[in-house]
Coordinates of C-alpha atoms and ligand atoms in Angstrom, one line a residue:
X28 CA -133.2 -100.6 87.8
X29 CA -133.7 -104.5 87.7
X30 CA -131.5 -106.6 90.2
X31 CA -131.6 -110.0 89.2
X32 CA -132.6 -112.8 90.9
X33 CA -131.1 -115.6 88.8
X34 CA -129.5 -117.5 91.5
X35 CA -128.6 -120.7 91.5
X36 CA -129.1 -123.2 88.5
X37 CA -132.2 -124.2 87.4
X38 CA -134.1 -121.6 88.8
X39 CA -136.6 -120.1 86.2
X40 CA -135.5 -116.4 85.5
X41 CA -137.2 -113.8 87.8
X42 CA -136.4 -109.8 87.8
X43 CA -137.8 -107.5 90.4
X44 CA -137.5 -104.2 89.3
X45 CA -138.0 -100.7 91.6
X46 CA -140.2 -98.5 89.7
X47 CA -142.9 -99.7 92.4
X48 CA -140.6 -97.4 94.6
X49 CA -142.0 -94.2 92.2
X50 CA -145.9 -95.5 92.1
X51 CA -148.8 -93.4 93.6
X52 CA -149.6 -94.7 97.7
X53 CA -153.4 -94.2 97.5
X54 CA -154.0 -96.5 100.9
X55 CA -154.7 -94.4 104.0
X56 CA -154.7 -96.9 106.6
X57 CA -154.2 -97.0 110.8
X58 CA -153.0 -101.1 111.8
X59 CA -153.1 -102.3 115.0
X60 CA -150.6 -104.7 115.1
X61 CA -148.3 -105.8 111.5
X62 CA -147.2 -109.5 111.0
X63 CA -143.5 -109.8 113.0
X64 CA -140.9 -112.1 112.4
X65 CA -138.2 -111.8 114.6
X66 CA -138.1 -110.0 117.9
X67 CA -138.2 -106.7 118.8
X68 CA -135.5 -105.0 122.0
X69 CA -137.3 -104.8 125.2
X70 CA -135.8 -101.2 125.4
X71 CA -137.2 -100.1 122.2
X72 CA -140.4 -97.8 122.5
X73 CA -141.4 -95.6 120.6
X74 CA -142.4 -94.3 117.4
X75 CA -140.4 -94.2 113.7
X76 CA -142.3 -91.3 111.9
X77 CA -141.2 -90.7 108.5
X78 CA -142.5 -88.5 105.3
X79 CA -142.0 -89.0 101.9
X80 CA -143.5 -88.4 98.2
X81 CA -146.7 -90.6 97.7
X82 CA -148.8 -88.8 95.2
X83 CA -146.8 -88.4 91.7
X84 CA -150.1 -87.0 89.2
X85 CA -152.6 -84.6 90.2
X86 CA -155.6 -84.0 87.6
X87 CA -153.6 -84.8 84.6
X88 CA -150.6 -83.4 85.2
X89 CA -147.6 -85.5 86.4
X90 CA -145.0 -84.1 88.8
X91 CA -141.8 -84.3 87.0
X92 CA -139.6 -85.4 89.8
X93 CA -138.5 -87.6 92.8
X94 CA -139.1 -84.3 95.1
X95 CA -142.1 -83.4 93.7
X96 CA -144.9 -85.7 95.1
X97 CA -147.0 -84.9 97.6
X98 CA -146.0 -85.7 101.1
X99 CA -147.5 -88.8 103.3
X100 CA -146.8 -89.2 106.6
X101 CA -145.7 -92.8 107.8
X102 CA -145.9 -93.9 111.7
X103 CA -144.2 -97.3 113.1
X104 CA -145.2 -97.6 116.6
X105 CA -143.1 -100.1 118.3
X106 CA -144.5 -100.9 121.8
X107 CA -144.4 -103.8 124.1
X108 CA -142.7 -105.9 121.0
X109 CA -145.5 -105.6 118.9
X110 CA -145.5 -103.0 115.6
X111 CA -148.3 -100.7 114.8
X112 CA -148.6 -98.5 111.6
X113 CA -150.9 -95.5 110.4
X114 CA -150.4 -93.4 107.1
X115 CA -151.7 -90.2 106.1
X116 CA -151.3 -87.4 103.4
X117 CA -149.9 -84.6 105.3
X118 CA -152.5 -81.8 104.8
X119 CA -150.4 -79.3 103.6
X120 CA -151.9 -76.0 102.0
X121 CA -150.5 -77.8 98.6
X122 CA -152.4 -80.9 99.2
X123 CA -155.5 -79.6 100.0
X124 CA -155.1 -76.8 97.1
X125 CA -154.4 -80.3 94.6
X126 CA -157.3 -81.9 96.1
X127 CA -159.6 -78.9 95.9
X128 CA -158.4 -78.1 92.6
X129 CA -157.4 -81.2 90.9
X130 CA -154.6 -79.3 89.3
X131 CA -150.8 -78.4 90.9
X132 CA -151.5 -75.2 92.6
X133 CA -147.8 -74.7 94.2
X134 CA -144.6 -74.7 92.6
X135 CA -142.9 -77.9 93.6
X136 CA -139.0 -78.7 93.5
X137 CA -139.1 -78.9 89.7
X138 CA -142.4 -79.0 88.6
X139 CA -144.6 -75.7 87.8
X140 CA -148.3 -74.8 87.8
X141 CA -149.0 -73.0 84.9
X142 CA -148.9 -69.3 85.7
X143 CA -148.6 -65.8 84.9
X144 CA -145.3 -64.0 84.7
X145 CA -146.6 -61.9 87.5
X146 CA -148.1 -64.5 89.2
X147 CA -144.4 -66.3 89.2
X148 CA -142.7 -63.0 90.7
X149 CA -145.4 -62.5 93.6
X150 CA -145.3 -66.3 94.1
X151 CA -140.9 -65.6 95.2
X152 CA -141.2 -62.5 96.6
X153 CA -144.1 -63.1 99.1
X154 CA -143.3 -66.6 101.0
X155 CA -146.9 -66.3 102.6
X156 CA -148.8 -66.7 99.9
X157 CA -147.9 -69.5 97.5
X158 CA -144.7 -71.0 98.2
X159 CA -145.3 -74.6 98.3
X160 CA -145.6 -76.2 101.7
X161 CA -145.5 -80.0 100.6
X162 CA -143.5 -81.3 103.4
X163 CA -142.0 -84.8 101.7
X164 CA -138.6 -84.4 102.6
X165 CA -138.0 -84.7 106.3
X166 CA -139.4 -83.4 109.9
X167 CA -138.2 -83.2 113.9
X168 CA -139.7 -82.8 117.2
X169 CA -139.6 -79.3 118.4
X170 CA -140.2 -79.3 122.3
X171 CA -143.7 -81.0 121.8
X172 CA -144.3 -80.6 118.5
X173 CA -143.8 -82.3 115.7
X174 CA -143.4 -80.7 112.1
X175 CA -142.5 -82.0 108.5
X176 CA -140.3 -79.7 106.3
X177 CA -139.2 -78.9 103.1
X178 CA -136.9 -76.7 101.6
X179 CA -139.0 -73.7 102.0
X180 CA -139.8 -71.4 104.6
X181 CA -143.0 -73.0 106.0
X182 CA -142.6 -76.4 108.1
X183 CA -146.5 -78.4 108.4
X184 CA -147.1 -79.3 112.2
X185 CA -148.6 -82.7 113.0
X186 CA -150.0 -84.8 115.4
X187 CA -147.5 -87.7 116.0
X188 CA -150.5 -90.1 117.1
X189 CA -152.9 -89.4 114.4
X190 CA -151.1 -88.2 112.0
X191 CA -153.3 -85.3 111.5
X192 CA -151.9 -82.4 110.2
X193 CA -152.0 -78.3 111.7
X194 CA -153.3 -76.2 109.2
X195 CA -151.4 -73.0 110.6
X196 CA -147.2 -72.8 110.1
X197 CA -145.7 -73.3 113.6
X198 CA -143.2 -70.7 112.4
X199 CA -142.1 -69.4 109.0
X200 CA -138.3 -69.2 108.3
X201 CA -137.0 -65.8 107.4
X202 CA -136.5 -65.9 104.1
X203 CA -138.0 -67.5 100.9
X204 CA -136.1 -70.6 101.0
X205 CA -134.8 -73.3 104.1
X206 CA -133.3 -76.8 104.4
X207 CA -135.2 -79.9 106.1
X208 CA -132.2 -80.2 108.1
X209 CA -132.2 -78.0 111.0
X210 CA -130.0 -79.5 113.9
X211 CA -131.3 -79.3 116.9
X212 CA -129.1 -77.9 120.1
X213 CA -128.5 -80.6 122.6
X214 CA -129.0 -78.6 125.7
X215 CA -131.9 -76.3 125.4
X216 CA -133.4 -78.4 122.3
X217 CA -133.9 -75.5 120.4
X218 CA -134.2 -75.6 116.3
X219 CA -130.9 -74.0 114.2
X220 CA -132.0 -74.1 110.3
X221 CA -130.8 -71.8 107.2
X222 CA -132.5 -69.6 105.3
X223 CA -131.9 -67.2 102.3
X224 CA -133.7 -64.3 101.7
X225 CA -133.6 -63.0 98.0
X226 CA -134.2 -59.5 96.6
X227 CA -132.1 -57.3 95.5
X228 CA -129.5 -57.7 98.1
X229 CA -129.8 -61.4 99.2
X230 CA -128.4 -63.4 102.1
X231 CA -127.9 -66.7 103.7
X232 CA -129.3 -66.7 107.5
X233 CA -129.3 -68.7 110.6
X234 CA -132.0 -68.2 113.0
X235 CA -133.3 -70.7 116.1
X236 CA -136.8 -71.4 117.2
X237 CA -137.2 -72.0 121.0
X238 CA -139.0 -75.6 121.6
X239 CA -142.1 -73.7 122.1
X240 CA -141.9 -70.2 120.2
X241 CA -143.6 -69.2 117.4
X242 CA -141.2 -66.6 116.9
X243 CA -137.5 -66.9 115.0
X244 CA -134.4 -65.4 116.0
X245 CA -132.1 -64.1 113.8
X246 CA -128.7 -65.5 114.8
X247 CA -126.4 -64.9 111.5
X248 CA -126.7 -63.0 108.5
X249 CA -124.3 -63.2 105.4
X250 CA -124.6 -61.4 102.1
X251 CA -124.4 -63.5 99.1
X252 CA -125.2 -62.2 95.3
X253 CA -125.7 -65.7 94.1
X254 CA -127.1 -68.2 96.2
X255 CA -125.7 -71.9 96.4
X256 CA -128.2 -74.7 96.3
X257 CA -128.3 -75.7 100.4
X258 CA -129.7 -78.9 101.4
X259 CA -128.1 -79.0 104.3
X260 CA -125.1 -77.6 107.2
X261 CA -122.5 -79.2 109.4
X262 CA -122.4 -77.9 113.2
X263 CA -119.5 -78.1 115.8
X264 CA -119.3 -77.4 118.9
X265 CA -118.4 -74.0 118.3
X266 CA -118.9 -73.8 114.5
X267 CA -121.7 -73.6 111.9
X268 CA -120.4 -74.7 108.9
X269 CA -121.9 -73.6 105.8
X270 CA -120.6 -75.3 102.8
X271 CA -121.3 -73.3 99.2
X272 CA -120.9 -75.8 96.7
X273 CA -121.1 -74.1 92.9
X274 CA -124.5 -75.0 91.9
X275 CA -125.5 -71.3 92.3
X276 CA -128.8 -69.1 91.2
X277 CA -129.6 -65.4 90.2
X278 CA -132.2 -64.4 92.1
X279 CA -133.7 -62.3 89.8
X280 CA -133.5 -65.1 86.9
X281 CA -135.2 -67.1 89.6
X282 CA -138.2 -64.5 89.8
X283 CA -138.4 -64.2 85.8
X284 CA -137.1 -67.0 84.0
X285 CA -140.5 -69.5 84.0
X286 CA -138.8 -72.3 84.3
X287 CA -139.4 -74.7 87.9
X288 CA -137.5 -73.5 91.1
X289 CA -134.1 -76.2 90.1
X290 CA -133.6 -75.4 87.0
X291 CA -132.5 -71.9 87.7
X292 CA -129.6 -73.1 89.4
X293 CA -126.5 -72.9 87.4
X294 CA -123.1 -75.5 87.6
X295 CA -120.3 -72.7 88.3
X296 CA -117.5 -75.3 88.6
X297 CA -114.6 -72.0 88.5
X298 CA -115.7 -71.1 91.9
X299 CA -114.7 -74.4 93.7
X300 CA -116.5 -75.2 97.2
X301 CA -116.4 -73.0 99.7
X302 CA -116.6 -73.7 103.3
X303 CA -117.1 -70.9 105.7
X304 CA -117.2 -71.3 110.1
X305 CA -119.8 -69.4 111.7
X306 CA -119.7 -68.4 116.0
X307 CA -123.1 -70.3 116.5
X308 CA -123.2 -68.0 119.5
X309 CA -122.2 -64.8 118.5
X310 CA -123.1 -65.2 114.7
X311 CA -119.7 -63.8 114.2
X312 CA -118.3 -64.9 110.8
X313 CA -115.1 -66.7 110.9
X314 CA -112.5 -68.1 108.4
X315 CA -113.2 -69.4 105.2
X316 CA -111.9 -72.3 103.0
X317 CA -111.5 -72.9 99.4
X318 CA -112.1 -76.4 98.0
X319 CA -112.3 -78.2 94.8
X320 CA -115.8 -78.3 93.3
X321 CA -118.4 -80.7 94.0
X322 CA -121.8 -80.9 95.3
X323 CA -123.7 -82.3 98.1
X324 CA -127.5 -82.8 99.7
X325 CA -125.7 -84.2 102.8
X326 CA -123.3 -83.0 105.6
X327 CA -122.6 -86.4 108.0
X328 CA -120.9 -84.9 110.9
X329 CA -118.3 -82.4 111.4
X330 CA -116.2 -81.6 114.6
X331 CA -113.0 -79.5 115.7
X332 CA -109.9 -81.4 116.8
X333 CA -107.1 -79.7 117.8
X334 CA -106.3 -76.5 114.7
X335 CA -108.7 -78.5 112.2
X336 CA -112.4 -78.6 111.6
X337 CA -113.2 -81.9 109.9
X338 CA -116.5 -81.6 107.9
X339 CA -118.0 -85.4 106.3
X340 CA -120.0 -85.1 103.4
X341 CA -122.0 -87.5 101.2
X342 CA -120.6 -85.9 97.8
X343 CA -121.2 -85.8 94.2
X344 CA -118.7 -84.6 91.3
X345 CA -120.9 -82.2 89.9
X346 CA -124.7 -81.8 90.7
X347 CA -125.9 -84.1 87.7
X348 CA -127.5 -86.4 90.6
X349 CA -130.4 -83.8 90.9
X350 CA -131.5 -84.7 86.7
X351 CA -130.8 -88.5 87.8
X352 CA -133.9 -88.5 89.9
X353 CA -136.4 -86.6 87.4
X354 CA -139.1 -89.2 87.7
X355 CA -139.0 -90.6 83.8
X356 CA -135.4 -91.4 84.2
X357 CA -135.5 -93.5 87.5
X358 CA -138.7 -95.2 86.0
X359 CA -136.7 -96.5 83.0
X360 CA -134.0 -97.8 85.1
X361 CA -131.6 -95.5 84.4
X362 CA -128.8 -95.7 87.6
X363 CA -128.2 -92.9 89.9
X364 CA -124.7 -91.4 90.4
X365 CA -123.3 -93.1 93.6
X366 CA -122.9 -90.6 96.2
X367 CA -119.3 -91.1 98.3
X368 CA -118.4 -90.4 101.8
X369 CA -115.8 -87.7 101.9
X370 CA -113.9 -86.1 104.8
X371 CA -112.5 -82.4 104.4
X372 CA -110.1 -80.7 106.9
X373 CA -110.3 -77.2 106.9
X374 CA -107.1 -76.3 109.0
X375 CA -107.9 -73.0 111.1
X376 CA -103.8 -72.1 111.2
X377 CA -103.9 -72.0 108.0
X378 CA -102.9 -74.7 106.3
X379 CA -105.5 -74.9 103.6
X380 CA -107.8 -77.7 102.8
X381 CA -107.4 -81.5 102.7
X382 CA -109.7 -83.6 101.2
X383 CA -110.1 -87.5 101.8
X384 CA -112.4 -90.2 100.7
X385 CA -113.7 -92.0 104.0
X386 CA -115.2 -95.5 102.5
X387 CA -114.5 -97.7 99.4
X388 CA -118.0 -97.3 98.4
X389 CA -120.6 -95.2 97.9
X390 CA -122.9 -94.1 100.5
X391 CA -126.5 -91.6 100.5
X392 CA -129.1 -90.8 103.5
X393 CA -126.3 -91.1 106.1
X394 CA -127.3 -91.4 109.5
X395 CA -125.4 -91.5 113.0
X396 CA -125.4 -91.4 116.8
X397 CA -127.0 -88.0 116.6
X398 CA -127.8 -87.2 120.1
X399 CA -124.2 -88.4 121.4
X400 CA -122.4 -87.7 118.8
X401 CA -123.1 -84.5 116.5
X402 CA -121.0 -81.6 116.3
X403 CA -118.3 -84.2 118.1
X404 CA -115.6 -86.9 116.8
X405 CA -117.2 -89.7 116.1
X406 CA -116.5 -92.8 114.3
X407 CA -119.6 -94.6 112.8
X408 CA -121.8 -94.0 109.9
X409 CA -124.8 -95.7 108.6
X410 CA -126.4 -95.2 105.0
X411 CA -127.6 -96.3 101.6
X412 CA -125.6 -97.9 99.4
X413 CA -126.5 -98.9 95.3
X414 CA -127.0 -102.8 94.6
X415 CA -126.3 -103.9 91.0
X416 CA -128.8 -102.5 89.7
X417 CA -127.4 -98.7 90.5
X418 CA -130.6 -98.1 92.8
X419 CA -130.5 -97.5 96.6
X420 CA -130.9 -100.5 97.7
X421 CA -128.3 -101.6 100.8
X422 CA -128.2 -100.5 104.2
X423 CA -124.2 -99.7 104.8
X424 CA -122.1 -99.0 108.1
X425 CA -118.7 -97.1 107.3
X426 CA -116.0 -96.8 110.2
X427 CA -114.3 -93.9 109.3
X428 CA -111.4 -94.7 111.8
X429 CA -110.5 -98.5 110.6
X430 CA -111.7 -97.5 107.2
X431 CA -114.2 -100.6 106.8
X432 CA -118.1 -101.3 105.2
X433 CA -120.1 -103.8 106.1
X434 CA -123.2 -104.2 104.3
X435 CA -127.2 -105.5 104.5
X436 CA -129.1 -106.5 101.2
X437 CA -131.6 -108.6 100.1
X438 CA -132.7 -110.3 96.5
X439 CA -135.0 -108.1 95.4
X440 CA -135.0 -105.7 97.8
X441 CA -134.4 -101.6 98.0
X442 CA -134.1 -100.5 102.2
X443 CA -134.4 -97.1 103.0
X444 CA -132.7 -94.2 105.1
X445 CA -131.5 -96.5 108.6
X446 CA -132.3 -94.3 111.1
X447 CA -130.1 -95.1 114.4
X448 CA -131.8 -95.4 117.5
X449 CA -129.4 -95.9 120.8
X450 CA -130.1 -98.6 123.2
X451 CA -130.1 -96.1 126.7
X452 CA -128.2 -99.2 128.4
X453 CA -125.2 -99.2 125.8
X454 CA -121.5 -97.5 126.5
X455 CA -120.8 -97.9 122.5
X456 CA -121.6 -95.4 120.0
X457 CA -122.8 -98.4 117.5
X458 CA -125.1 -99.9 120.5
X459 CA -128.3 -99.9 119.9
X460 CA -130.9 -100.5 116.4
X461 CA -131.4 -99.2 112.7
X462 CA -135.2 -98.9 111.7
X463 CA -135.3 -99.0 108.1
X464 CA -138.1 -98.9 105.7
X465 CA -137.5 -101.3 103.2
X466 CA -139.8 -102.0 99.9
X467 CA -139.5 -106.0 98.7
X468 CA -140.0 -106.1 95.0
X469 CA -141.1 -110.0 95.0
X470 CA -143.8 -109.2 97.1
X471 CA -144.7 -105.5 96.2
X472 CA -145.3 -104.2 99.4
X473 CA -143.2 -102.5 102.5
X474 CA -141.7 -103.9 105.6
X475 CA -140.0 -102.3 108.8
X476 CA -136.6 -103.9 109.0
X477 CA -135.0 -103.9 112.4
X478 CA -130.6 -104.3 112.1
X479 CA -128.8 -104.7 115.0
X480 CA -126.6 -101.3 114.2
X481 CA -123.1 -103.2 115.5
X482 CA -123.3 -106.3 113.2
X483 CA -126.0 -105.7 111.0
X484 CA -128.1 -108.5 111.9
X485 CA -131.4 -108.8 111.3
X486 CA -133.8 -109.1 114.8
X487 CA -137.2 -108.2 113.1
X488 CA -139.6 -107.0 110.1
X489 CA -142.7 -105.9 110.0
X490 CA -144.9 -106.2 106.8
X491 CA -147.3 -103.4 106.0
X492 CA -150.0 -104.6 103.2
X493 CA -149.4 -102.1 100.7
X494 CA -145.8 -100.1 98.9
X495 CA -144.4 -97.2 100.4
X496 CA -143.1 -95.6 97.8
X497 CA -139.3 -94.6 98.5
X498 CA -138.9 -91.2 100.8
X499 CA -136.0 -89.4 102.0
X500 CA -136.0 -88.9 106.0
X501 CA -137.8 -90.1 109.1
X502 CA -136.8 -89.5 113.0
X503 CA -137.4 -92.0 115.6
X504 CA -139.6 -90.3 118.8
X505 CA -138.5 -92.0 122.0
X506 CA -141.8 -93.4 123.8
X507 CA -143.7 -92.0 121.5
X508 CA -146.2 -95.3 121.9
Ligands
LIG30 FE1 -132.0 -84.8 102.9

């Protein structure tokens, strides 16, 4: 994925291309204080912690995909006006089995250790013992605690400061899978995440964790015989929203098949998406929705106004985009499937579903006013967009009431997930910053990029000395300093 740089006549012809984004991070380093240019909000303290894939071979062995590589942790301390930074391999029980080993020991999104059939059904059917715990995709604070997560049932808890990592679970989701993306109850602060338990009778869960329990509560169960692939839910006020798109798996081909976790999944397209409420007090099911097919890692927002339940999603025509980011693909350049920013309205009185595109352009790693504004009607939404060269590369902000984009991009530049952080002073749900990570392909290493979240405007970056390679999903801890 090459964006050209041949601007302007008589410029000699340069081409930055991203696979930098997809290169091993060996660096472990803690910085005092980063080169700034720009300046910084006196209101903003606190620290951007983000995780991501950094290690792509172990031994000799490549991982085969984006989600495969082993997890770093990332920490931008912003304090005072000035920027500090650490990194640090999260210590997960897969990491220190690779670096024990020097082979892959865990089963990873799509790649596999070589194993025994038997091996491979003890591996699913007993989360504690070898599921993979390689935290890369995204983490939270939890009361006091902070933990990385990825889609299985055992988060990795960390120390914010040092980046050190726990080497006990802080809990274990009941069942053998989970998403990264648990939402997080604005009153008691309290954890709500998925789960789904296969066996012979399997089902999608909900359960909480307390800010400072161990333990999980089981809030919801639901019986399913074929699993849909779940990145991620929507919450409402009242609702959970679970959204089934058709990219479904046999449990039982997923214990015996030898082939990585992914590849079990099957595209059912005949079974359309599927939306279905759940009481996220009582755990009562309620009504369920039929819509056309298509596939999504993200839910945005969703809300209830008036009979409706409006659901945003970041969605895909089919779940091809999960073979666009096998790792020799996105090295060669090949472009990614643009992801677009569609509203549902699942109408309660029963009028059916109605579907609407929210943006005229494509949008990934969506980001909002979360603490204000989840679960409620909301109007702004901040992402990824591609650049020419069909990589991730802009930072986007969609209003989904006037229907508009505005965009950030640089030459030669891919920016990352922009997480929002709200200025306390502000009465606007767009007041306040977006902290993006933001890898410059001239210069071949990283910066912190600061936007004004209204306008877009640049008010700082921070350059760290080395590549990060390109992650997924940070959160920013308020006075975390
Ligand atoms: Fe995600």
């Amino acid at each position: 994925m090459a964006t050209d740089l041949n601007r302007g006549a008589g410029r000699s012809p340069v081409t930055v291309d991203n696979a930098l984004g997809f290169a091993t991070l060996e660096h472990e380093r803690t910085i005092e204080q980063l080169p700034l240019t720009g300046s910084l909000p006196p209101w903003l303290t606190g620290s951007l912690l983000r995780t991501g894939p950094a290690r792509f071979e172990v031994g000799e062995r490549s991982m085969r995909h984006w989600f495969d590589g082993l997890a770093m942790l990332h920490r931008f301390t912003i304090a005072d006006g000035r920027v500090s930074y650490g990194n640090r391999y999260l210590h997960s029980r897969a990491y220190r089995a690779a670096t024990a080993e020097g082979r892959i020991a865990f089963s990873e999104f799509a790649t596999d250790p070589c194993r025994s059939l038997f091996k491979r059904i003890q591996t699913l059917f007993s989360p504690g013992q070898a599921i993979s715990d390689n935290a890369n995709v995204n983490l939270a604070r939890l009361g006091e605690r902070f933990i990385a997560m990825t889609e299985t049932p055992l988060p990795v808890q960390f120390d914010a400061r040092t980046l050190e990592s726990a080497e006990a679970a802080p809990f274990q989701a009941p069942g053998q899978l989970s998403t990264a993306h648990p939402h997080l109850d604005r009153a008691s602060g309290a954890l709500l995440n998925y789960a789904a338990q296969l066996g012979a009778r399997s089902s999608y869960r909900f359960f909480t964790v307390e800010p400072d329990a161990t333990e999980t509560r089981l809030l919801a169960t639901l019986p399913v015989s074929e699993p849909a692939y779940m990145h991620s839910f929507g919450l409402t006020e009242r609702w959970i929203v679970l959204g089934e798109f058709p990219f479904v798996v046999n449990p039982l081909a997923l214990a015996l098949a030898g082939r990585p976790y992914i590849e079990n999944y099957r595209w059912k397209p005949e079974r359309g998406t599927r939306f279905t409420l759940i009481d996220r007090r009582t755990g009562a099911p309620g009504p369920t929705f039929r819509a056309s097919p298509c596939f999504a890692f993200h839910h945005v927002n969703a809300f209830e106004q008036d009979d409706q339940v409006i659901v945003d999603l970041c969605t895909y025509p089919d779940a091809g985009v999960i073979e666009d980011f096998y790792l020799d693909r996105l090295r060669a350049g090949k472009p990614i499937t643009p992801g677009a920013l569609t509203r549902f309205r699942l109408d309660t009185a029963g009028g059916g579903v109605h579907e609407e595109a929210l943006a005229d352009r494509d949008l990934e790693l969506p980001r909002i006013n979360y603490g204000a504004f989840n679960g409620r009607p909301y109007r702004y939404v901040w992402g990824n967009g591609t650049g020419a060269g069909g990589w991730l590369e802009e930072i986007v902000k969609v209003d989904t009431e006037e229907r508009a984009t505005i965009s950030w991009s640089e030459p030669g530049c891919y920016a990352g997930e922009p997480v929002f952080v709200a200025d306390p002073q502000a009465e606007q749900e767009d007041g306040g910053v977006l902290l993006s990570v933001v890898l410059d392909g001239r210069l071949e290493r990283s910066f912190l990029l600061v936007l004004d979240a209204m306008h877009l405007n640049e008010l700082a970056r921070a350059e760290v000395p080395h590549h990060i390679p390109f992650g997924f999903h940070g959160q920013f801890a308020r006075g975390l300093a």
